[in-house]
PDB file of C-alpha atoms and ligand atoms in Angstrom:
ATOM      1  CA  MET A1246      82.358 181.592  64.830  1.00 47.00           C
ATOM      2  CA  GLN A1247      80.125 184.617  64.828  1.00 66.00           C
ATOM      3  CA  ASN A1248      82.674 187.301  65.686  1.00 80.00           C
ATOM      4  CA  PRO A1249      86.134 186.334  64.497  1.00 92.00           C
ATOM      5  CA  VAL A1250      88.980 188.406  65.900  1.00 98.00           C
ATOM      6  CA  LEU A1251      90.920 190.264  63.230  1.00 98.00           C
ATOM      7  CA  VAL A1252      94.651 189.656  63.526  1.00 98.00           C
ATOM      8  CA  TYR A1253      96.888 191.757  61.326  1.00 98.00           C
ATOM      9  CA  ARG A1254      99.900 190.142  59.703  1.00 98.00           C
ATOM     10  CA  GLY A1255     102.107 190.836  56.730  1.00 98.00           C
ATOM     11  CA  ASP A1256     105.494 192.000  55.565  1.00 98.00           C
ATOM     12  CA  ALA A1257     104.677 195.688  55.996  1.00 97.00           C
ATOM     13  CA  LEU A1258     104.083 195.140  59.715  1.00 97.00           C
ATOM     14  CA  ALA A1259     107.060 192.800  60.092  1.00 98.00           C
ATOM     15  CA  SER A1260     109.357 195.435  58.626  1.00 97.00           C
ATOM     16  CA  TYR A1261     109.052 197.774  61.626  1.00 98.00           C
ATOM     17  CA  GLY A1262     112.123 197.133  63.739  1.00 97.00           C
ATOM     18  CA  PHE A1263     115.797 197.852  63.913  1.00 96.00           C
ATOM     19  CA  GLY A1264     117.675 194.656  63.168  1.00 88.00           C
ATOM     20  CA  ASP A1265     120.201 192.757  65.244  1.00 87.00           C
ATOM     21  CA  PRO A1266     121.421 193.482  67.938  1.00 92.00           C
ATOM     22  CA  HIS A1267     118.700 196.063  68.715  1.00 96.00           C
ATOM     23  CA  PRO A1268     116.132 194.658  71.220  1.00 97.00           C
ATOM     24  CA  PHE A1269     113.283 195.697  68.879  1.00 97.00           C
ATOM     25  CA  GLY A1270     114.459 193.342  66.129  1.00 97.00           C
ATOM     26  CA  LEU A1271     112.726 192.380  62.923  1.00 97.00           C
ATOM     27  CA  ASP A1272     111.925 188.833  64.091  1.00 97.00           C
ATOM     28  CA  ARG A1273     109.215 189.743  66.636  1.00 98.00           C
ATOM     29  CA  HIS A1274     106.328 189.574  64.144  1.00 98.00           C
ATOM     30  CA  GLY A1275     107.267 186.091  62.899  1.00 98.00           C
ATOM     31  CA  VAL A1276     107.871 184.674  66.369  1.00 98.00           C
ATOM     32  CA  PHE A1277     104.389 185.755  67.439  1.00 98.00           C
ATOM     33  CA  GLN A1278     102.628 184.618  64.268  1.00 98.00           C
ATOM     34  CA  ASP A1279     104.211 181.155  64.566  1.00 98.00           C
ATOM     35  CA  GLU A1280     103.034 180.807  68.174  1.00 98.00           C
ATOM     36  CA  LEU A1281      99.533 182.035  67.279  1.00 98.00           C
ATOM     37  CA  ALA A1282      99.266 179.651  64.336  1.00 97.00           C
ATOM     38  CA  ALA A1283     100.179 176.757  66.640  1.00 97.00           C
ATOM     39  CA  ALA A1284      97.573 177.742  69.242  1.00 97.00           C
ATOM     40  CA  GLY A1285      94.626 176.198  67.431  1.00 94.00           C
ATOM     41  CA  LEU A1286      92.490 179.353  67.359  1.00 95.00           C
ATOM     42  CA  ASP A1287      91.937 179.247  63.602  1.00 86.00           C
ATOM     43  CA  GLY A1288      88.151 179.196  63.715  1.00 90.00           C
ATOM     44  CA  GLY A1289      88.127 182.292  65.893  1.00 96.00           C
ATOM     45  CA  ILE A1290      90.527 184.383  63.836  1.00 97.00           C
ATOM     46  CA  ASP A1291      90.428 186.209  60.532  1.00 97.00           C
ATOM     47  CA  TYR A1292      93.748 187.490  59.234  1.00 97.00           C
ATOM     48  CA  ALA A1293      93.954 190.940  57.680  1.00 98.00           C
ATOM     49  CA  GLU A1294      96.616 192.786  55.719  1.00 98.00           C
ATOM     50  CA  PRO A1295      98.448 195.789  57.183  1.00 98.00           C
ATOM     51  CA  GLY A1296      97.279 199.285  56.267  1.00 98.00           C
ATOM     52  CA  HIS A1297      99.169 202.459  55.434  1.00 98.00           C
ATOM     53  CA  ALA A1298      98.885 205.928  56.983  1.00 98.00           C
ATOM     54  CA  SER A1299      99.271 209.028  54.815  1.00 98.00           C
ATOM     55  CA  VAL A1300     101.001 212.181  56.015  1.00 98.00           C
ATOM     56  CA  ASP A1301      97.532 213.680  56.535  1.00 98.00           C
ATOM     57  CA  ASP A1302      96.725 210.751  58.834  1.00 98.00           C
ATOM     58  CA  LEU A1303      99.937 211.216  60.833  1.00 98.00           C
ATOM     59  CA  LEU A1304      99.008 214.873  61.263  1.00 98.00           C
ATOM     60  CA  PHE A1305      96.023 213.826  63.393  1.00 98.00           C
ATOM     61  CA  PHE A1306      98.583 213.599  66.214  1.00 98.00           C
ATOM     62  CA  HIS A1307     102.108 214.460  65.072  1.00 98.00           C
ATOM     63  CA  THR A1308     103.535 217.838  64.090  1.00 98.00           C
ATOM     64  CA  ALA A1309     104.409 218.607  60.452  1.00 98.00           C
ATOM     65  CA  GLU A1310     107.972 219.454  61.481  1.00 98.00           C
ATOM     66  CA  TYR A1311     108.481 216.086  63.127  1.00 98.00           C
ATOM     67  CA  ILE A1312     106.954 214.141  60.209  1.00 98.00           C
ATOM     68  CA  ASP A1313     109.310 216.004  57.851  1.00 98.00           C
ATOM     69  CA  LYS A1314     112.282 215.180  60.066  1.00 98.00           C
ATOM     70  CA  VAL A1315     111.473 211.441  60.094  1.00 98.00           C
ATOM     71  CA  SER A1316     110.961 211.435  56.322  1.00 98.00           C
ATOM     72  CA  ARG A1317     114.271 213.180  55.710  1.00 98.00           C
ATOM     73  CA  MET A1318     116.299 211.051  58.128  1.00 98.00           C
ATOM     74  CA  SER A1319     114.684 207.849  56.843  1.00 98.00           C
ATOM     75  CA  SER A1320     115.861 208.752  53.320  1.00 98.00           C
ATOM     76  CA  GLU A1321     119.389 209.375  54.575  1.00 98.00           C
ATOM     77  CA  GLY A1322     119.316 206.218  56.734  1.00 97.00           C
ATOM     78  CA  LYS A1323     121.819 207.234  59.381  1.00 96.00           C
ATOM     79  CA  GLY A1324     121.929 208.556  62.921  1.00 97.00           C
ATOM     80  CA  TYR A1325     119.226 208.463  65.551  1.00 97.00           C
ATOM     81  CA  LEU A1326     115.749 209.981  65.731  1.00 98.00           C
ATOM     82  CA  ASP A1327     116.237 210.508  69.474  1.00 97.00           C
ATOM     83  CA  GLU A1328     119.131 210.432  71.932  1.00 95.00           C
ATOM     84  CA  GLY A1329     120.283 206.961  70.905  1.00 96.00           C
ATOM     85  CA  ASP A1330     117.444 204.454  71.348  1.00 97.00           C
ATOM     86  CA  THR A1331     115.664 204.786  68.001  1.00 97.00           C
ATOM     87  CA  PRO A1332     117.911 204.470  64.926  1.00 97.00           C
ATOM     88  CA  ALA A1333     116.954 206.362  61.747  1.00 97.00           C
ATOM     89  CA  ILE A1334     117.353 203.317  59.527  1.00 96.00           C
ATOM     90  CA  ALA A1335     116.537 203.596  55.816  1.00 97.00           C
ATOM     91  CA  GLY A1336     112.820 203.066  55.251  1.00 97.00           C
ATOM     92  CA  ILE A1337     111.756 203.586  58.862  1.00 98.00           C
ATOM     93  CA  PHE A1338     109.348 206.367  57.778  1.00 98.00           C
ATOM     94  CA  GLU A1339     107.376 203.936  55.593  1.00 98.00           C
ATOM     95  CA  ALA A1340     107.507 201.117  58.151  1.00 98.00           C
ATOM     96  CA  ALA A1341     106.327 203.388  60.976  1.00 98.00           C
ATOM     97  CA  SER A1342     103.547 204.768  58.732  1.00 98.00           C
ATOM     98  CA  ASP A1343     102.406 201.204  58.036  1.00 98.00           C
ATOM     99  CA  VAL A1344     102.165 200.474  61.767  1.00 98.00           C
ATOM    100  CA  VAL A1345      99.951 203.526  62.234  1.00 99.00           C
ATOM    101  CA  GLY A1346      97.890 202.656  59.174  1.00 98.00           C
ATOM    102  CA  THR A1347      97.325 199.141  60.474  1.00 99.00           C
ATOM    103  CA  THR A1348      95.970 200.257  63.842  1.00 99.00           C
ATOM    104  CA  MET A1349      93.753 202.744  61.942  1.00 99.00           C
ATOM    105  CA  ALA A1350      92.593 199.932  59.639  1.00 98.00           C
ATOM    106  CA  ALA A1351      91.640 197.902  62.708  1.00 98.00           C
ATOM    107  CA  ALA A1352      89.584 200.861  63.924  1.00 98.00           C
ATOM    108  CA  ASP A1353      87.844 201.093  60.525  1.00 98.00           C
ATOM    109  CA  ALA A1354      87.077 197.367  60.505  1.00 98.00           C
ATOM    110  CA  ILE A1355      85.526 197.546  63.952  1.00 98.00           C
ATOM    111  CA  MET A1356      83.567 200.759  63.379  1.00 98.00           C
ATOM    112  CA  GLU A1357      82.264 199.432  60.052  1.00 97.00           C
ATOM    113  CA  GLY A1358      81.034 196.270  61.763  1.00 96.00           C
ATOM    114  CA  ARG A1359      83.443 193.856  60.080  1.00 95.00           C
ATOM    115  CA  ALA A1360      84.796 192.757  63.472  1.00 96.00           C
ATOM    116  CA  LYS A1361      84.265 193.425  67.163  1.00 96.00           C
ATOM    117  CA  ARG A1362      87.862 193.018  68.223  1.00 98.00           C
ATOM    118  CA  ALA A1363      91.264 193.199  66.560  1.00 98.00           C
ATOM    119  CA  PHE A1364      94.912 192.637  67.428  1.00 99.00           C
ATOM    120  CA  VAL A1365      97.939 194.318  65.845  1.00 99.00           C
ATOM    121  CA  PRO A1366     101.156 192.703  67.077  1.00 98.00           C
ATOM    122  CA  ILE A1367     103.722 195.253  65.926  1.00 98.00           C
ATOM    123  CA  ALA A1368     102.046 198.401  67.253  1.00 98.00           C
ATOM    124  CA  GLY A1369     101.337 200.213  70.505  1.00 98.00           C
ATOM    125  CA  LEU A1370     104.355 202.480  69.997  1.00 98.00           C
ATOM    126  CA  HIS A1371     103.500 204.423  73.120  1.00 98.00           C
ATOM    127  CA  HIS A1372     106.654 206.492  73.669  1.00 98.00           C
ATOM    128  CA  ALA A1373     106.400 208.583  70.491  1.00 98.00           C
ATOM    129  CA  GLY A1374     105.288 212.133  71.277  1.00 98.00           C
ATOM    130  CA  ARG A1375     103.586 214.683  69.051  1.00 98.00           C
ATOM    131  CA  GLY A1376     106.959 216.028  67.976  1.00 98.00           C
ATOM    132  CA  ASN A1377     109.513 213.388  68.880  1.00 98.00           C
ATOM    133  CA  ALA A1378     110.628 209.767  68.631  1.00 98.00           C
ATOM    134  CA  ALA A1379     111.516 207.935  71.832  1.00 98.00           C
ATOM    135  CA  GLY A1380     112.181 204.438  73.145  1.00 98.00           C
ATOM    136  CA  PHE A1381     112.082 202.529  69.820  1.00 98.00           C
ATOM    137  CA  CYS A1382     108.843 204.343  68.836  1.00 98.00           C
ATOM    138  CA  VAL A1383     108.720 206.583  65.745  1.00 98.00           C
ATOM    139  CA  PHE A1384     105.000 207.317  65.226  1.00 98.00           C
ATOM    140  CA  ASN A1385     102.377 206.730  67.920  1.00 99.00           C
ATOM    141  CA  ASP A1386      99.761 204.505  66.304  1.00 99.00           C
ATOM    142  CA  CYS A1387      97.388 204.472  69.276  1.00 99.00           C
ATOM    143  CA  ALA A1388      97.467 208.257  69.530  1.00 99.00           C
ATOM    144  CA  VAL A1389      96.827 208.785  65.808  1.00 99.00           C
ATOM    145  CA  THR A1390      94.063 206.174  65.919  1.00 99.00           C
ATOM    146  CA  ALA A1391      92.401 207.824  68.913  1.00 98.00           C
ATOM    147  CA  GLU A1392      92.199 211.113  66.993  1.00 98.00           C
ATOM    148  CA  TYR A1393      91.140 209.268  63.833  1.00 98.00           C
ATOM    149  CA  LEU A1394      88.309 207.528  65.704  1.00 98.00           C
ATOM    150  CA  ARG A1395      87.059 210.929  66.733  1.00 98.00           C
ATOM    151  CA  LYS A1396      87.380 212.720  63.413  1.00 98.00           C
ATOM    152  CA  LYS A1397      86.350 209.915  61.067  1.00 98.00           C
ATOM    153  CA  HIS A1398      83.970 207.855  63.203  1.00 98.00           C
ATOM    154  CA  GLY A1399      82.552 210.326  65.723  1.00 98.00           C
ATOM    155  CA  VAL A1400      83.791 208.374  68.746  1.00 98.00           C
ATOM    156  CA  ARG A1401      84.549 210.756  71.603  1.00 97.00           C
ATOM    157  CA  ARG A1402      85.430 208.957  74.799  1.00 98.00           C
ATOM    158  CA  ILE A1403      88.283 206.471  74.420  1.00 98.00           C
ATOM    159  CA  ALA A1404      89.968 204.367  77.114  1.00 99.00           C
ATOM    160  CA  TYR A1405      93.652 203.593  76.614  1.00 99.00           C
ATOM    161  CA  VAL A1406      94.935 200.830  78.928  1.00 99.00           C
ATOM    162  CA  ASP A1407      98.666 200.054  79.007  1.00 99.00           C
ATOM    163  CA  ILE A1408     100.234 197.020  80.745  1.00 99.00           C
ATOM    164  CA  ASP A1409     103.689 197.354  79.138  1.00 98.00           C
ATOM    165  CA  ALA A1410     106.536 197.541  81.695  1.00 98.00           C
ATOM    166  CA  HIS A1411     107.318 201.081  80.544  1.00 98.00           C
ATOM    167  CA  HIS A1412     105.123 204.107  81.160  1.00 98.00           C
ATOM    168  CA  GLY A1413     103.208 205.153  78.049  1.00 98.00           C
ATOM    169  CA  ASP A1414     104.569 208.672  78.173  1.00 98.00           C
ATOM    170  CA  GLY A1415     103.794 209.537  74.543  1.00 98.00           C
ATOM    171  CA  MET A1416     100.125 208.799  75.159  1.00 98.00           C
ATOM    172  CA  PHE A1417     100.044 210.339  78.627  1.00 98.00           C
ATOM    173  CA  TYR A1418     101.614 213.680  77.768  1.00 98.00           C
ATOM    174  CA  GLY A1419      99.975 213.752  74.340  1.00 98.00           C
ATOM    175  CA  PHE A1420      96.551 213.694  75.988  1.00 98.00           C
ATOM    176  CA  GLU A1421      97.337 215.024  79.455  1.00 98.00           C
ATOM    177  CA  ASP A1422      94.753 217.799  79.146  1.00 98.00           C
ATOM    178  CA  ASP A1423      92.186 215.779  77.178  1.00 98.00           C
ATOM    179  CA  LYS A1424      89.307 214.743  79.454  1.00 98.00           C
ATOM    180  CA  ASP A1425      87.878 212.280  76.936  1.00 98.00           C
ATOM    181  CA  LEU A1426      91.052 210.192  76.687  1.00 98.00           C
ATOM    182  CA  ILE A1427      90.778 207.877  79.664  1.00 98.00           C
ATOM    183  CA  PHE A1428      94.274 206.633  80.468  1.00 99.00           C
ATOM    184  CA  ALA A1429      95.184 203.746  82.772  1.00 99.00           C
ATOM    185  CA  ASP A1430      98.777 202.541  82.914  1.00 98.00           C
ATOM    186  CA  LEU A1431     100.424 199.871  85.079  1.00 98.00           C
ATOM    187  CA  HIS A1432     104.186 200.138  84.694  1.00 98.00           C
ATOM    188  CA  GLU A1433     107.462 199.607  86.507  1.00 98.00           C
ATOM    189  CA  ASP A1434     108.149 202.518  88.836  1.00 98.00           C
ATOM    190  CA  GLY A1435     109.917 205.287  86.921  1.00 98.00           C
ATOM    191  CA  ARG A1436     112.628 205.516  89.552  1.00 98.00           C
ATOM    192  CA  PHE A1437     113.913 202.184  88.279  1.00 98.00           C
ATOM    193  CA  LEU A1438     113.030 202.106  84.576  1.00 98.00           C
ATOM    194  CA  TYR A1439     112.874 204.237  81.431  1.00 98.00           C
ATOM    195  CA  PRO A1440     111.230 206.683  80.783  1.00 98.00           C
ATOM    196  CA  GLY A1441     111.102 207.685  84.456  1.00 98.00           C
ATOM    197  CA  THR A1442     107.591 209.172  84.302  1.00 98.00           C
ATOM    198  CA  GLY A1443     104.146 207.982  85.390  1.00 98.00           C
ATOM    199  CA  ALA A1444     104.099 208.767  89.108  1.00 98.00           C
ATOM    200  CA  ALA A1445     100.811 208.102  90.900  1.00 98.00           C
ATOM    201  CA  ASP A1446     100.144 211.827  91.314  1.00 98.00           C
ATOM    202  CA  GLU A1447     100.178 212.406  87.532  1.00 98.00           C
ATOM    203  CA  THR A1448      96.422 212.333  86.963  1.00 98.00           C
ATOM    204  CA  GLY A1449      95.930 214.783  84.081  1.00 98.00           C
ATOM    205  CA  THR A1450      95.819 218.559  83.910  1.00 98.00           C
ATOM    206  CA  GLY A1451      93.106 221.239  83.773  1.00 98.00           C
ATOM    207  CA  GLU A1452      89.658 219.881  83.041  1.00 98.00           C
ATOM    208  CA  ALA A1453      91.260 216.461  82.421  1.00 98.00           C
ATOM    209  CA  ARG A1454      92.400 216.147  86.034  1.00 98.00           C
ATOM    210  CA  GLY A1455      91.335 212.725  87.291  1.00 98.00           C
ATOM    211  CA  THR A1456      91.007 211.139  83.833  1.00 98.00           C
ATOM    212  CA  LYS A1457      94.450 209.514  84.009  1.00 98.00           C
ATOM    213  CA  LEU A1458      95.464 206.648  86.306  1.00 98.00           C
ATOM    214  CA  ASN A1459      99.159 205.856  86.730  1.00 99.00           C
ATOM    215  CA  ILE A1460     100.089 202.864  88.884  1.00 99.00           C
ATOM    216  CA  PRO A1461     103.842 202.415  89.375  1.00 98.00           C
ATOM    217  CA  MET A1462     104.809 198.827  90.215  1.00 98.00           C
ATOM    218  CA  ALA A1463     107.859 197.839  92.265  1.00 98.00           C
ATOM    219  CA  PRO A1464     110.649 195.973  90.463  1.00 98.00           C
ATOM    220  CA  GLY A1465     110.001 192.254  90.864  1.00 98.00           C
ATOM    221  CA  ALA A1466     106.199 192.638  90.987  1.00 98.00           C
ATOM    222  CA  GLY A1467     104.446 189.411  89.987  1.00 98.00           C
ATOM    223  CA  ASP A1468     100.972 188.199  89.088  1.00 98.00           C
ATOM    224  CA  ASN A1469      99.499 188.775  92.556  1.00 98.00           C
ATOM    225  CA  ASP A1470     100.694 192.379  92.538  1.00 98.00           C
ATOM    226  CA  PHE A1471      99.344 192.788  89.036  1.00 98.00           C
ATOM    227  CA  HIS A1472      95.908 191.482  89.949  1.00 98.00           C
ATOM    228  CA  MET A1473      95.660 193.737  93.015  1.00 98.00           C
ATOM    229  CA  ALA A1474      96.499 196.795  90.921  1.00 98.00           C
ATOM    230  CA  TRP A1475      94.377 195.622  88.003  1.00 98.00           C
ATOM    231  CA  GLN A1476      91.211 195.801  90.110  1.00 98.00           C
ATOM    232  CA  ARG A1477      91.722 199.562  90.274  1.00 98.00           C
ATOM    233  CA  VAL A1478      92.214 199.767  86.506  1.00 98.00           C
ATOM    234  CA  GLU A1479      89.050 197.784  85.868  1.00 98.00           C
ATOM    235  CA  ALA A1480      86.937 199.906  88.210  1.00 98.00           C
ATOM    236  CA  TYR A1481      88.428 203.058  86.711  1.00 98.00           C
ATOM    237  CA  VAL A1482      87.651 202.140  83.120  1.00 98.00           C
ATOM    238  CA  ASP A1483      84.189 200.906  84.117  1.00 98.00           C
ATOM    239  CA  GLN A1484      83.178 204.173  85.762  1.00 98.00           C
ATOM    240  CA  ALA A1485      84.562 206.180  82.831  1.00 98.00           C
ATOM    241  CA  GLU A1486      82.102 204.511  80.411  1.00 98.00           C
ATOM    242  CA  PRO A1487      84.291 204.709  77.282  1.00 98.00           C
ATOM    243  CA  GLU A1488      83.005 204.197  73.745  1.00 98.00           C
ATOM    244  CA  PHE A1489      86.121 202.384  72.526  1.00 98.00           C
ATOM    245  CA  ILE A1490      89.039 200.621  74.268  1.00 99.00           C
ATOM    246  CA  LEU A1491      92.671 200.514  73.144  1.00 99.00           C
ATOM    247  CA  LEU A1492      94.895 197.989  74.939  1.00 99.00           C
ATOM    248  CA  GLN A1493      98.672 198.236  74.803  1.00 99.00           C
ATOM    249  CA  ALA A1494      99.699 194.700  75.809  1.00 99.00           C
ATOM    250  CA  GLY A1495     103.463 195.100  76.059  1.00 98.00           C
ATOM    251  CA  ALA A1496     105.034 191.762  76.951  1.00 98.00           C
ATOM    252  CA  ASP A1497     108.117 193.278  78.560  1.00 98.00           C
ATOM    253  CA  SER A1498     106.288 193.143  81.900  1.00 98.00           C
ATOM    254  CA  LEU A1499     106.749 189.343  81.952  1.00 98.00           C
ATOM    255  CA  GLU A1500     109.479 187.669  83.993  1.00 98.00           C
ATOM    256  CA  GLY A1501     112.663 187.218  81.993  1.00 98.00           C
ATOM    257  CA  ASP A1502     112.519 190.310  79.817  1.00 98.00           C
ATOM    258  CA  PRO A1503     116.091 191.450  79.152  1.00 98.00           C
ATOM    259  CA  ILE A1504     115.505 195.190  79.730  1.00 98.00           C
ATOM    260  CA  THR A1505     112.905 195.428  82.547  1.00 98.00           C
ATOM    261  CA  HIS A1506     112.381 194.057  86.071  1.00 98.00           C
ATOM    262  CA  LEU A1507     108.711 193.062  86.343  1.00 98.00           C
ATOM    263  CA  CYS A1508     107.795 189.411  86.820  1.00 98.00           C
ATOM    264  CA  TYR A1509     104.256 188.792  85.590  1.00 98.00           C
ATOM    265  CA  SER A1510     103.325 185.621  83.708  1.00 98.00           C
ATOM    266  CA  GLU A1511     101.319 185.635  80.489  1.00 98.00           C
ATOM    267  CA  GLN A1512      98.230 184.972  82.634  1.00 98.00           C
ATOM    268  CA  ALA A1513      98.257 188.688  83.510  1.00 98.00           C
ATOM    269  CA  HIS A1514      97.871 189.564  79.836  1.00 98.00           C
ATOM    270  CA  ALA A1515      95.167 186.936  79.312  1.00 98.00           C
ATOM    271  CA  ASP A1516      93.185 188.186  82.306  1.00 98.00           C
ATOM    272  CA  ALA A1517      93.570 191.863  81.403  1.00 98.00           C
ATOM    273  CA  ALA A1518      92.347 191.193  77.869  1.00 98.00           C
ATOM    274  CA  ALA A1519      89.379 189.140  79.100  1.00 98.00           C
ATOM    275  CA  ALA A1520      88.359 191.806  81.616  1.00 98.00           C
ATOM    276  CA  LEU A1521      88.591 194.570  79.013  1.00 98.00           C
ATOM    277  CA  CYS A1522      86.432 192.560  76.601  1.00 98.00           C
ATOM    278  CA  LYS A1523      83.741 192.438  79.302  1.00 98.00           C
ATOM    279  CA  LEU A1524      83.977 196.191  79.781  1.00 98.00           C
ATOM    280  CA  ALA A1525      83.959 196.698  76.017  1.00 98.00           C
ATOM    281  CA  ASP A1526      80.779 194.616  75.789  1.00 98.00           C
ATOM    282  CA  LYS A1527      79.211 196.637  78.599  1.00 98.00           C
ATOM    283  CA  HIS A1528      80.081 200.118  77.337  1.00 98.00           C
ATOM    284  CA  CYS A1529      81.468 199.993  73.781  1.00 97.00           C
ATOM    285  CA  ALA A1530      79.438 197.454  71.757  1.00 97.00           C
ATOM    286  CA  GLY A1531      82.452 195.174  72.193  1.00 97.00           C
ATOM    287  CA  ARG A1532      84.927 197.459  70.445  1.00 98.00           C
ATOM    288  CA  ILE A1533      88.531 196.852  71.462  1.00 98.00           C
ATOM    289  CA  ILE A1534      91.888 196.888  69.690  1.00 99.00           C
ATOM    290  CA  GLY A1535      94.851 195.120  71.256  1.00 99.00           C
ATOM    291  CA  THR A1536      98.370 196.184  70.286  1.00 99.00           C
ATOM    292  CA  GLY A1537     101.565 194.285  71.023  1.00 98.00           C
ATOM    293  CA  GLY A1538     103.739 197.078  72.412  1.00 98.00           C
ATOM    294  CA  GLY A1539     107.107 196.141  73.879  1.00 98.00           C
ATOM    295  CA  GLY A1540     108.497 192.736  74.759  1.00 98.00           C
ATOM    296  CA  TYR A1541     112.067 191.702  74.097  1.00 98.00           C
ATOM    297  CA  ASN A1542     112.128 188.103  75.324  1.00 98.00           C
ATOM    298  CA  ARG A1543     110.787 186.359  72.209  1.00 98.00           C
ATOM    299  CA  ARG A1544     109.159 183.447  74.053  1.00 98.00           C
ATOM    300  CA  ASN A1545     107.361 185.867  76.360  1.00 98.00           C
ATOM    301  CA  LEU A1546     106.004 188.107  73.610  1.00 98.00           C
ATOM    302  CA  ALA A1547     104.807 185.116  71.582  1.00 98.00           C
ATOM    303  CA  ARG A1548     102.951 183.640  74.543  1.00 98.00           C
ATOM    304  CA  ALA A1549     101.569 186.858  76.037  1.00 98.00           C
ATOM    305  CA  TRP A1550     100.190 188.187  72.741  1.00 98.00           C
ATOM    306  CA  THR A1551      98.739 184.800  71.830  1.00 98.00           C
ATOM    307  CA  ARG A1552      96.921 184.739  75.174  1.00 98.00           C
ATOM    308  CA  VAL A1553      95.526 188.212  74.466  1.00 98.00           C
ATOM    309  CA  VAL A1554      94.138 186.996  71.129  1.00 98.00           C
ATOM    310  CA  GLN A1555      92.803 183.847  72.815  1.00 98.00           C
ATOM    311  CA  SER A1556      90.967 185.956  75.413  1.00 98.00           C
ATOM    312  CA  PHE A1557      89.495 188.080  72.605  1.00 98.00           C
ATOM    313  CA  VAL A1558      88.323 184.904  70.821  1.00 98.00           C
ATOM    314  CA  GLU A1559      86.859 183.362  73.972  1.00 97.00           C
ATOM    315  CA  ALA A1560      84.983 186.594  74.750  1.00 97.00           C
ATOM    316  CA  GLY A1561      83.041 186.051  71.506  1.00 91.00           C
TER     317      GLY A1561
HETATM  318 ZN1   ZN B1021     108.025 198.573  77.122  1.00 94.46          ZN
END
């Protein structure tokens, strides 16, 4: 196949997680890779090894104080990095840096012409802010990669599209006043689900007003609701004419997730990925990175992420 999709896999990526009984366990990587391997997409996929982000890389988005805090607490290996969702387990600094480095490596591969599209399953850690951990997310790989694309590769206008059940608050508030970070996020209404943000009237601030689209979805929303709302996302990204697309394909928006209340099927993820590939071909020379994001029902995450990769492969 002419344009194989790069899929990142390896122990470094698998090691980001918090162990049983935390929802973000260490088995998510393997469950997905097994499903993908069984999907018969081999000719359309090239596997790649995880990367590693240096402290200088993390500083593209995060504050020095916060990076120091994570490093110190990771060495001690006890307590929480936030109010109780994100444990400071031993080695989490290195694991979180590897997640960031892998999404950056995907950006390098695409910008250097080694691939058009890439998928990083354990990534899309969208709750991490510039100076804080939140919601199982230590470092924000999409945010660091967005800044990296600008500084290293001269890309300016980036679309970030998030279909995880939770609002991507780390991305939204991290770039709230940045007019060249186009943000579109379909998520369960914050009145019913963590983190509580992402109301429809949050559209960006200052000169970035209007560059952010938040669409809260009612608990119980299914595929029909998704597709109605998705039409707005597609039109929004299309008119913004981005140079690169980042997709956060959180699978916790599928029916049966243990910590959310949305009811999509994996078809939503397949269709979103296919539509974004078309927009990437139209505006971005095909460039798109998919990240796995959340998803705590193992069967759902395996199927939804595999369908994202399949859509990338079928888009050519
Ligand atoms: Zn989520």
